Amino acid sequence: GAVVSQHPSWVICKSGTSVKIECRSLDFQATTMFWYRQFPKQSLMLMATSNEGSKATYEQGVEKDKFLINHASLTLSTLTVTSAHPEDSSFYICSARQGYGGYTFGSGTRLTVV
Amino acid sequence: AQSVTQPDIHITVSEGASLELRCNYSYGATPYLFWYVQSPGQGLQLLLKYFSGDTLVQGIKGFEAEFKRSQSSFNLRKPSVHWSDAAEYFCAVGVVSNFGNEKLTFGTGTRLTIIP
């Protein structure tokens, strides 16, 4: 079956630094990937839609300059949290779409900013 | 705008008992509907999905769901739960945005606790 690898699974960083999270589709090509943010005991909130070779589409209220998304190949999308602050601490999950309605999720990244 | 409602925040069920998790959606057209399960600190695993056809959908791990258009519902069921079913369950609807892209909108989730 389709597999999406997300790395790292957890990261702790100092306030003001940047953190990069990778999302890879291992056995299929994903022209579209999605990035979600999940607060404790809450649902997944879509942050942005990443399309290979083009700029990401951000949801309303998401700062594109803080959450940089790059989808340079059909198997890799990255999310960079720039100048991270404690309020950016959260669980970030990526998803890759394979065909219409076929979504595979990564295992998530727990980001803690201290 | 589309929305998904999961009325039950937390459900506790005895092991071996039956389970039904409720999901209601609001969407102008026939939606694509999904149920996902999430274990603590993990990503989401697809249990089942409905696109069209038979309104009773079979999924993995013995789960099934029934699409009822008249009630705008897509409830998840399992005849006999196992302790390993304890997790967070999310209902989601697939919609097409104004840009023509498809994306998922999630409900708030239902936490399932299993007691011996």
Tab-separated table of C-alpha atoms in Angstrom:
chain	number	residue	atom	x	y	z
A	1	GLY	CA	0.000	0.000	0.000
A	2	ALA	CA	0.883	3.663	-0.246
A	3	VAL	CA	3.348	4.858	2.377
A	4	VAL	CA	4.199	8.382	3.436
A	5	SER	CA	7.277	8.969	5.552
A	6	GLN	CA	7.445	12.071	7.721
A	7	HIS	CA	10.652	13.137	9.416
A	8	PRO	CA	11.516	13.950	12.109
A	9	SER	CA	8.906	12.409	14.368
A	10	TRP	CA	9.723	14.911	17.065
A	11	VAL	CA	11.929	17.952	17.383
A	12	ILE	CA	12.774	20.450	20.082
A	13	CYS	CA	14.174	23.791	19.032
A	14	LYS	CA	15.018	27.104	20.597
A	15	SER	CA	12.814	30.120	20.088
A	16	GLY	CA	13.902	32.102	17.047
A	17	THR	CA	15.378	29.200	15.131
A	18	SER	CA	13.924	27.477	12.072
A	19	VAL	CA	12.848	23.880	11.745
A	20	LYS	CA	12.333	21.840	8.589
A	21	ILE	CA	9.934	18.903	8.388
A	22	GLU	CA	10.065	16.477	5.462
A	23	CYS	CA	7.232	14.507	3.942
A	24	ARG	CA	8.043	11.794	1.409
A	25	SER	CA	5.822	9.503	-0.581
A	26	LEU	CA	7.823	6.287	-0.693
A	27	ASP	CA	6.117	4.178	-3.328
A	28	PHE	CA	4.058	6.584	-5.364
A	29	GLN	CA	4.260	10.014	-6.917
A	30	ALA	CA	2.248	12.717	-5.248
A	31	THR	CA	1.541	15.835	-7.236
A	32	THR	CA	-0.382	17.196	-4.281
A	33	MET	CA	0.529	17.097	-0.623
A	34	PHE	CA	-1.197	18.678	2.339
A	35	TRP	CA	0.084	20.056	5.621
A	36	TYR	CA	-2.050	20.002	8.747
A	37	ARG	CA	-1.631	21.279	12.250
A	38	GLN	CA	-3.208	19.564	15.217
A	39	PHE	CA	-3.450	20.993	18.710
A	40	PRO	CA	-3.794	18.614	21.673
A	41	LYS	CA	-7.130	16.832	21.722
A	42	GLN	CA	-8.312	18.778	18.692
A	43	SER	CA	-8.950	18.097	15.061
A	44	LEU	CA	-6.651	18.557	12.101
A	45	MET	CA	-6.596	22.014	10.600
A	46	LEU	CA	-5.429	22.294	7.014
A	47	MET	CA	-2.588	24.778	6.729
A	48	ALA	CA	-1.731	24.584	3.062
A	49	THR	CA	-1.927	22.558	-0.116
A	50	SER	CA	1.386	21.880	-1.783
A	51	ASN	CA	1.525	21.249	-5.526
A	52	GLU	CA	4.673	19.970	-7.173
A	53	GLY	CA	6.466	22.666	-9.099
A	54	SER	CA	4.244	25.525	-8.030
A	55	LYS	CA	3.591	27.731	-5.057
A	56	ALA	CA	1.641	26.342	-2.147
A	57	THR	CA	-1.903	27.452	-1.498
A	58	TYR	CA	-2.330	28.585	2.083
A	59	GLU	CA	-5.534	28.511	4.087
A	60	GLN	CA	-6.910	31.727	5.452
A	61	GLY	CA	-5.079	32.867	8.551
A	62	VAL	CA	-1.907	30.850	7.920
A	63	GLU	CA	1.214	32.991	7.629
A	64	LYS	CA	2.985	31.953	4.446
A	65	ASP	CA	6.195	33.676	5.495
A	66	LYS	CA	6.311	31.732	8.738
A	67	PHE	CA	5.366	28.357	7.306
A	68	LEU	CA	7.410	27.906	4.149
A	69	ILE	CA	6.378	25.007	1.963
A	70	ASN	CA	8.444	23.581	-0.855
A	71	HIS	CA	7.339	20.763	-3.153
A	72	ALA	CA	10.316	20.413	-5.431
A	73	SER	CA	9.735	16.843	-6.552
A	74	LEU	CA	6.893	14.391	-6.964
A	75	THR	CA	7.892	12.560	-3.808
A	76	LEU	CA	9.018	15.275	-1.410
A	77	SER	CA	7.402	18.242	0.266
A	78	THR	CA	8.966	20.211	3.094
A	79	LEU	CA	7.515	22.505	5.709
A	80	THR	CA	9.867	24.994	7.317
A	81	VAL	CA	8.736	26.783	10.438
A	82	THR	CA	10.769	29.980	10.411
A	83	SER	CA	11.695	31.943	13.511
A	84	ALA	CA	9.771	29.501	15.633
A	85	HIS	CA	8.120	30.631	18.851
A	86	PRO	CA	6.485	28.658	21.660
A	87	GLU	CA	3.035	29.238	20.161
A	88	ASP	CA	4.176	27.296	17.094
A	89	SER	CA	4.538	24.198	19.226
A	90	SER	CA	2.121	21.658	17.840
A	91	PHE	CA	1.719	18.363	16.032
A	92	TYR	CA	2.216	18.728	12.296
A	93	ILE	CA	0.958	16.067	9.890
A	94	CYS	CA	1.433	15.780	6.163
A	95	SER	CA	-0.703	13.918	3.681
A	96	ALA	CA	-0.051	12.896	0.098
A	97	ARG	CA	-2.769	12.392	-2.454
A	98	GLN	CA	-2.640	9.467	-4.821
A	99	GLY	CA	-5.445	9.754	-7.280
A	100	TYR	CA	-8.785	11.322	-6.548
A	101	GLY	CA	-9.807	10.697	-2.982
A	102	GLY	CA	-6.747	8.663	-2.060
A	103	TYR	CA	-5.010	10.256	0.889
A	104	THR	CA	-2.133	8.769	2.835
A	105	PHE	CA	-0.936	10.430	6.009
A	106	GLY	CA	2.490	10.646	7.547
A	107	SER	CA	3.028	9.710	11.167
A	108	GLY	CA	3.320	13.330	12.252
A	109	THR	CA	5.961	15.574	13.795
A	110	ARG	CA	5.773	16.843	17.348
A	111	LEU	CA	7.380	20.290	17.435
A	112	THR	CA	8.275	21.828	20.771
A	113	VAL	CA	9.724	25.330	20.828
A	114	VAL	CA	11.468	26.305	24.046
B	1	ALA	CA	-19.027	26.089	3.394
B	2	GLN	CA	-18.682	22.440	4.126
B	3	SER	CA	-18.572	21.174	7.683
B	4	VAL	CA	-18.404	17.925	9.587
B	5	THR	CA	-19.911	17.356	13.012
B	6	GLN	CA	-19.030	14.569	15.382
B	7	PRO	CA	-21.459	15.058	18.260
B	8	ASP	CA	-19.707	12.741	20.694
B	9	ILE	CA	-16.410	14.002	22.073
B	10	HIS	CA	-15.760	10.892	24.151
B	11	ILE	CA	-17.348	7.455	24.173
B	12	THR	CA	-16.645	4.595	26.558
B	13	VAL	CA	-17.558	1.073	25.533
B	14	SER	CA	-17.022	-2.292	27.146
B	15	GLU	CA	-14.819	-4.731	25.298
B	16	GLY	CA	-16.960	-6.989	23.155
B	17	ALA	CA	-19.840	-4.528	22.985
B	18	SER	CA	-21.055	-2.903	19.805
B	19	LEU	CA	-20.006	0.578	18.753
B	20	GLU	CA	-21.509	3.399	16.743
B	21	LEU	CA	-19.743	6.707	16.194
B	22	ARG	CA	-21.825	9.478	14.740
B	23	CYS	CA	-20.892	11.801	11.910
B	24	ASN	CA	-22.999	14.436	10.200
B	25	TYR	CA	-21.884	16.583	7.325
B	26	SER	CA	-22.993	19.690	5.539
B	27	TYR	CA	-22.136	19.974	1.874
B	28	GLY	CA	-23.985	21.145	-1.185
B	29	ALA	CA	-23.258	18.142	-3.372
B	30	THR	CA	-22.695	14.443	-2.860
B	31	PRO	CA	-19.597	14.302	-0.720
B	32	TYR	CA	-16.732	11.930	-0.525
B	33	LEU	CA	-16.720	10.660	3.058
B	34	PHE	CA	-13.954	9.131	5.116
B	35	TRP	CA	-13.313	7.678	8.536
B	36	TYR	CA	-9.805	7.767	9.961
B	37	VAL	CA	-8.336	6.439	13.199
B	38	GLN	CA	-5.471	8.022	15.088
B	39	SER	CA	-3.489	6.476	17.906
B	40	PRO	CA	-1.746	8.851	20.335
B	41	GLY	CA	1.165	10.662	18.739
B	42	GLN	CA	0.588	9.006	15.394
B	43	GLY	CA	-0.696	9.930	11.990
B	44	LEU	CA	-4.046	8.912	10.568
B	45	GLN	CA	-4.997	5.538	9.205
B	46	LEU	CA	-7.863	5.190	6.769
B	47	LEU	CA	-10.624	2.886	7.997
B	48	LEU	CA	-12.979	3.257	5.059
B	49	LYS	CA	-14.311	5.704	2.519
B	50	TYR	CA	-17.451	6.309	0.503
B	51	PHE	CA	-17.511	7.758	-2.965
B	52	SER	CA	-20.613	6.323	-4.606
B	53	GLY	CA	-22.567	3.134	-5.043
B	54	ASP	CA	-23.499	0.875	-2.157
B	55	THR	CA	-24.232	3.064	0.833
B	56	LEU	CA	-22.946	0.451	3.288
B	57	VAL	CA	-19.175	0.510	3.197
B	58	GLN	CA	-16.905	-2.126	4.661
B	59	GLY	CA	-13.530	-1.126	6.023
B	60	ILE	CA	-10.547	-2.550	7.786
B	61	LYS	CA	-10.482	-3.976	11.304
B	62	GLY	CA	-14.123	-5.022	11.118
B	63	PHE	CA	-15.521	-1.488	10.784
B	64	GLU	CA	-18.358	-0.463	8.529
B	65	ALA	CA	-20.184	2.785	7.839
B	66	GLU	CA	-23.483	3.663	6.250
B	67	PHE	CA	-24.118	6.740	4.142
B	68	LYS	CA	-27.600	8.137	4.650
B	69	ARG	CA	-28.222	11.045	2.336
B	70	SER	CA	-31.576	11.927	3.912
B	71	GLN	CA	-29.902	12.361	7.282
B	72	SER	CA	-26.594	13.742	6.008
B	73	SER	CA	-24.898	11.130	8.102
B	74	PHE	CA	-22.064	8.661	7.784
B	75	ASN	CA	-21.973	6.738	11.053
B	76	LEU	CA	-19.229	4.273	11.838
B	77	ARG	CA	-20.092	0.910	13.395
B	78	LYS	CA	-18.399	-2.165	14.719
B	79	PRO	CA	-20.294	-5.165	16.119
B	80	SER	CA	-17.739	-6.080	18.772
B	81	VAL	CA	-14.927	-3.801	19.898
B	82	HIS	CA	-11.489	-4.897	21.003
B	83	TRP	CA	-9.214	-3.155	23.491
B	84	SER	CA	-6.934	-2.243	20.585
B	85	ASP	CA	-9.717	-0.113	19.101
B	86	ALA	CA	-9.141	2.551	21.743
B	87	ALA	CA	-8.079	5.629	19.782
B	88	GLU	CA	-9.307	8.898	18.307
B	89	TYR	CA	-11.659	8.628	15.352
B	90	PHE	CA	-12.110	11.328	12.758
B	91	CYS	CA	-14.800	11.679	10.150
B	92	ALA	CA	-13.879	13.742	7.097
B	93	VAL	CA	-15.526	15.025	3.955
B	94	GLY	CA	-13.703	15.547	0.691
B	95	VAL	CA	-14.634	18.781	-1.013
B	96	VAL	CA	-13.557	20.699	-4.034
B	97	SER	CA	-12.407	24.225	-3.267
B	98	ASN	CA	-12.965	27.323	-5.335
B	99	PHE	CA	-9.629	26.662	-6.976
B	100	GLY	CA	-10.770	23.273	-8.175
B	101	ASN	CA	-8.555	21.431	-5.755
B	102	GLU	CA	-9.789	18.644	-3.583
B	103	LYS	CA	-9.155	18.760	0.146
B	104	LEU	CA	-10.393	17.141	3.320
B	105	THR	CA	-12.357	18.824	6.074
B	106	PHE	CA	-12.258	16.984	9.378
B	107	GLY	CA	-14.664	16.682	12.233
B	108	THR	CA	-13.509	17.376	15.759
B	109	GLY	CA	-12.986	13.723	16.520
B	110	THR	CA	-14.383	11.169	18.967
B	111	ARG	CA	-12.152	9.616	21.566
B	112	LEU	CA	-12.981	5.971	22.160
B	113	THR	CA	-12.136	4.338	25.473
B	114	ILE	CA	-12.522	0.601	25.937
B	115	ILE	CA	-13.127	-0.838	29.395
B	116	PRO	CA	-12.660	-4.502	30.328
